[in-house]
């Protein structure tokens, strides 16, 4: 039995993150606990739980796809840049249902142009928009203008 509360703390390193991710892949209840920590935990727990979820997505898409509704909801609710970044990683490249795809596109769109977001969040939003632009060519011109605007404002936007 894994006690997430004692693991999701400031000094949690990559080794613990990877171990929890592997453990959660085998157990839906652990993934549900991670979602709970993102939603109701303190800032550190939310950041660490979302970090684990990003790793889970890299290992296997199953849980991210299964809980896409909740991931989208948490992404829209979160105000912590690190949590937003990891939730975006959890959703990136997945074949989402239509409503969630639209919600992710909307978040990525506003996130890419909003200078209040962390640069890492804006970068991931841009990556997600580039991914969608392969399917929706009409996004390409808009993307070019966003990239140009960001470069002008920050002089370092990817």
C-alpha atoms as a printed R data frame, in Angstrom:
    type eleno elety resid chain resno       x      y       z
1   ATOM     1    CA   UNK     A     1   0.000  0.000   0.000
2   ATOM     2    CA   UNK     A     2   1.430  3.311  -1.070
3   ATOM     3    CA   UNK     A     3   0.830  6.368   1.133
4   ATOM     4    CA   UNK     A     4   0.698  9.187  -1.399
5   ATOM     5    CA   UNK     A     5   0.400 11.902   1.218
6   ATOM     6    CA   UNK     A     6   3.859 11.056   2.587
7   ATOM     7    CA   UNK     A     7   5.363 10.885  -0.924
8   ATOM     8    CA   UNK     A     8   3.867 14.013  -2.531
9   ATOM     9    CA   UNK     A     9   6.104 16.499  -0.757
10  ATOM    10    CA   UNK     A    10   8.731 19.130  -1.509
11  ATOM    11    CA   UNK     A    11  11.700 16.773  -1.646
12  ATOM    12    CA   UNK     A    12  10.020 14.216  -3.918
13  ATOM    13    CA   UNK     A    13  12.520 13.401  -6.661
14  ATOM    14    CA   UNK     A    14  12.407 11.831 -10.083
15  ATOM    15    CA   UNK     A    15  12.952  8.315  -8.699
16  ATOM    16    CA   UNK     A    16   9.860  8.575  -6.459
17  ATOM    17    CA   UNK     A    17   7.868 10.203  -9.255
18  ATOM    18    CA   UNK     A    18   8.692  7.375 -11.659
19  ATOM    19    CA   UNK     A    19   7.930  4.711  -9.033
20  ATOM    20    CA   UNK     A    20   4.524  6.234  -8.202
21  ATOM    21    CA   UNK     A    21   3.750  6.542 -11.933
22  ATOM    22    CA   UNK     A    22   4.540  2.859 -12.536
23  ATOM    23    CA   UNK     A    23   2.488  1.868  -9.482
24  ATOM    24    CA   UNK     A    24  -0.477  4.020 -10.547
25  ATOM    25    CA   UNK     A    25  -0.472  2.510 -14.035
26  ATOM    26    CA   UNK     A    26  -1.530 -0.788 -12.473
27  ATOM    27    CA   UNK     A    27  -4.104  0.718 -10.110
28  ATOM    28    CA   UNK     A    28  -6.915  3.056 -11.078
29  ATOM    29    CA   UNK     A    29  -7.553  3.934  -7.432
30  ATOM    30    CA   UNK     A    30  -4.048  5.443  -7.168
31  ATOM    31    CA   UNK     A    31  -4.662  7.538 -10.285
32  ATOM    32    CA   UNK     A    32  -7.960  8.696  -8.752
33  ATOM    33    CA   UNK     A    33  -6.086  9.619  -5.570
34  ATOM    34    CA   UNK     A    34  -3.628 11.665  -7.654
35  ATOM    35    CA   UNK     A    35  -6.541 13.504  -9.301
36  ATOM    36    CA   UNK     A    36  -7.912 14.194  -5.820
37  ATOM    37    CA   UNK     A    37  -4.586 15.673  -4.682
38  ATOM    38    CA   UNK     A    38  -4.482 17.921  -7.763
39  ATOM    39    CA   UNK     A    39  -7.981 19.173  -6.986
40  ATOM    40    CA   UNK     A    40  -8.000 19.338  -3.198
41  ATOM    41    CA   UNK     A    41  -4.408 18.986  -1.990
42  ATOM    42    CA   UNK     A    42  -2.153 21.830  -0.958
43  ATOM    43    CA   UNK     A    43  -0.042 23.515  -3.651
44  ATOM    44    CA   UNK     A    44   2.918 21.148  -3.213
45  ATOM    45    CA   UNK     A    45   0.700 18.042  -3.324
46  ATOM    46    CA   UNK     A    46  -1.102 19.369  -6.412
47  ATOM    47    CA   UNK     A    47   2.203 20.066  -8.178
48  ATOM    48    CA   UNK     A    48   3.734 16.700  -7.310
49  ATOM    49    CA   UNK     A    49   0.574 14.719  -8.139
50  ATOM    50    CA   UNK     A    50   0.285 16.435 -11.529
51  ATOM    51    CA   UNK     A    51   3.999 15.749 -12.160
52  ATOM    52    CA   UNK     A    52   3.370 12.044 -11.574
53  ATOM    53    CA   UNK     A    53   0.377 12.199 -13.927
54  ATOM    54    CA   UNK     A    54   2.573 13.694 -16.656
55  ATOM    55    CA   UNK     A    55   4.916 10.728 -16.253
56  ATOM    56    CA   UNK     A    56   2.013  8.279 -16.329
57  ATOM    57    CA   UNK     A    57   0.914  9.764 -19.667
58  ATOM    58    CA   UNK     A    58   4.405  9.245 -21.103
59  ATOM    59    CA   UNK     A    59   4.412  5.603 -20.020
60  ATOM    60    CA   UNK     A    60   0.882  4.791 -21.159
61  ATOM    61    CA   UNK     A    61  -2.114  6.778 -22.470
62  ATOM    62    CA   UNK     A    62  -4.829  4.570 -20.971
63  ATOM    63    CA   UNK     A    63  -5.544  6.429 -17.731
64  ATOM    64    CA   UNK     A    64  -5.145  9.878 -19.283
65  ATOM    65    CA   UNK     A    65  -7.721  8.925 -21.917
66  ATOM    66    CA   UNK     A    66 -10.030  7.287 -19.388
67  ATOM    67    CA   UNK     A    67 -10.041 10.351 -17.114
68  ATOM    68    CA   UNK     A    68  -9.812 13.034 -19.806
69  ATOM    69    CA   UNK     A    69 -12.976 14.797 -18.566
70  ATOM    70    CA   UNK     A    70 -11.454 15.261 -15.119
71  ATOM    71    CA   UNK     A    71  -8.061 16.293 -16.531
72  ATOM    72    CA   UNK     A    72  -9.714 18.995 -18.643
73  ATOM    73    CA   UNK     A    73 -11.754 20.195 -15.664
74  ATOM    74    CA   UNK     A    74  -8.650 20.399 -13.460
75  ATOM    75    CA   UNK     A    75  -6.704 22.184 -16.196
76  ATOM    76    CA   UNK     A    76  -9.427 24.807 -16.482
77  ATOM    77    CA   UNK     A    77  -9.609 25.242 -12.689
78  ATOM    78    CA   UNK     A    78  -5.902 25.321 -11.890
79  ATOM    79    CA   UNK     A    79  -4.104 28.573 -11.223
80  ATOM    80    CA   UNK     A    80  -0.690 27.016 -10.529
81  ATOM    81    CA   UNK     A    81   1.626 27.155 -13.541
82  ATOM    82    CA   UNK     A    82   3.405 23.902 -12.692
83  ATOM    83    CA   UNK     A    83   0.100 22.044 -12.394
84  ATOM    84    CA   UNK     A    84  -1.180 23.507 -15.665
85  ATOM    85    CA   UNK     A    85   2.046 22.455 -17.378
86  ATOM    86    CA   UNK     A    86   1.819 18.842 -16.177
87  ATOM    87    CA   UNK     A    87  -1.890 18.566 -16.952
88  ATOM    88    CA   UNK     A    88  -1.166 19.820 -20.476
89  ATOM    89    CA   UNK     A    89   1.501 17.110 -20.750
90  ATOM    90    CA   UNK     A    90  -1.063 14.573 -19.549
91  ATOM    91    CA   UNK     A    91  -3.413 15.580 -22.381
92  ATOM    92    CA   UNK     A    92  -0.925 16.334 -25.148
93  ATOM    93    CA   UNK     A    93  -1.202 14.175 -28.263
94  ATOM    94    CA   UNK     A    94  -4.217 12.182 -27.077
95  ATOM    95    CA   UNK     A    95  -7.249 11.463 -29.220
96  ATOM    96    CA   UNK     A    96  -9.798 13.170 -27.011
97  ATOM    97    CA   UNK     A    97 -13.548 13.240 -27.386
98  ATOM    98    CA   UNK     A    98 -14.892 16.235 -29.287
99  ATOM    99    CA   UNK     A    99 -15.898 18.352 -26.275
100 ATOM   100    CA   UNK     A   100 -12.559 17.820 -24.530
101 ATOM   101    CA   UNK     A   101 -10.638 18.481 -27.715
102 ATOM   102    CA   UNK     A   102 -12.471 21.804 -28.086
103 ATOM   103    CA   UNK     A   103 -11.796 22.656 -24.420
104 ATOM   104    CA   UNK     A   104  -8.095 21.828 -24.779
105 ATOM   105    CA   UNK     A   105  -7.862 23.861 -27.973
106 ATOM   106    CA   UNK     A   106  -9.526 26.833 -26.262
107 ATOM   107    CA   UNK     A   107  -7.200 26.577 -23.270
108 ATOM   108    CA   UNK     A   108  -4.146 26.274 -25.526
109 ATOM   109    CA   UNK     A   109  -5.293 29.217 -27.608
110 ATOM   110    CA   UNK     A   110  -5.793 31.550 -24.655
111 ATOM   111    CA   UNK     A   111  -2.708 30.166 -22.919
112 ATOM   112    CA   UNK     A   112  -0.456 30.814 -25.893
113 ATOM   113    CA   UNK     A   113  -1.348 34.518 -26.017
114 ATOM   114    CA   UNK     A   114  -1.759 35.268 -22.301
115 ATOM   115    CA   UNK     A   115   1.457 36.764 -20.953
116 ATOM   116    CA   UNK     A   116   0.262 36.033 -17.389
117 ATOM   117    CA   UNK     A   117   0.902 32.321 -17.921
118 ATOM   118    CA   UNK     A   118   4.333 30.854 -17.166
119 ATOM   119    CA   UNK     A   119   6.521 30.618 -20.258
120 ATOM   120    CA   UNK     A   120   6.554 26.804 -19.907
121 ATOM   121    CA   UNK     A   121   2.738 26.757 -19.997
122 ATOM   122    CA   UNK     A   122   2.672 29.077 -23.024
123 ATOM   123    CA   UNK     A   123   5.228 26.854 -24.747
124 ATOM   124    CA   UNK     A   124   3.128 23.717 -24.157
125 ATOM   125    CA   UNK     A   125   0.023 25.549 -25.367
126 ATOM   126    CA   UNK     A   126   1.898 26.394 -28.537
127 ATOM   127    CA   UNK     A   127   3.020 22.767 -28.927
128 ATOM   128    CA   UNK     A   128  -0.580 21.619 -28.557
129 ATOM   129    CA   UNK     A   129  -1.734 24.163 -31.146
130 ATOM   130    CA   UNK     A   130   0.975 22.941 -33.532
131 ATOM   131    CA   UNK     A   131  -0.244 19.372 -33.002
132 ATOM   132    CA   UNK     A   132  -3.823 20.391 -33.853
133 ATOM   133    CA   UNK     A   133  -2.687 22.452 -36.843
134 ATOM   134    CA   UNK     A   134  -1.739 19.199 -38.593
135 ATOM   135    CA   UNK     A   135  -5.441 18.289 -38.585
136 ATOM   136    CA   UNK     A   136  -6.800 21.829 -38.862
137 ATOM   137    CA   UNK     A   137  -4.660 23.678 -41.435
138 ATOM   138    CA   UNK     A   138  -6.643 26.884 -40.837
139 ATOM   139    CA   UNK     A   139  -4.834 27.161 -37.498
140 ATOM   140    CA   UNK     A   140  -1.434 27.532 -39.181
141 ATOM   141    CA   UNK     A   141  -1.754 31.200 -40.153
142 ATOM   142    CA   UNK     A   142  -3.119 32.105 -36.728
143 ATOM   143    CA   UNK     A   143  -0.230 30.226 -35.129
144 ATOM   144    CA   UNK     A   144   2.299 32.207 -37.141
145 ATOM   145    CA   UNK     A   145   0.816 35.458 -35.897
146 ATOM   146    CA   UNK     A   146   0.798 34.230 -32.274
147 ATOM   147    CA   UNK     A   147   4.431 33.145 -32.548
148 ATOM   148    CA   UNK     A   148   5.427 36.484 -34.085
149 ATOM   149    CA   UNK     A   149   3.577 38.408 -31.367
150 ATOM   150    CA   UNK     A   150   5.173 36.348 -28.600
151 ATOM   151    CA   UNK     A   151   8.644 36.753 -30.070
152 ATOM   152    CA   UNK     A   152   8.097 40.502 -30.236
153 ATOM   153    CA   UNK     A   153   6.972 40.632 -26.592
154 ATOM   154    CA   UNK     A   154   9.501 38.262 -25.056
155 ATOM   155    CA   UNK     A   155  12.285 38.039 -27.641
156 ATOM   156    CA   UNK     A   156  12.629 34.367 -26.777
157 ATOM   157    CA   UNK     A   157   9.378 32.600 -27.451
158 ATOM   158    CA   UNK     A   158   9.925 29.312 -29.312
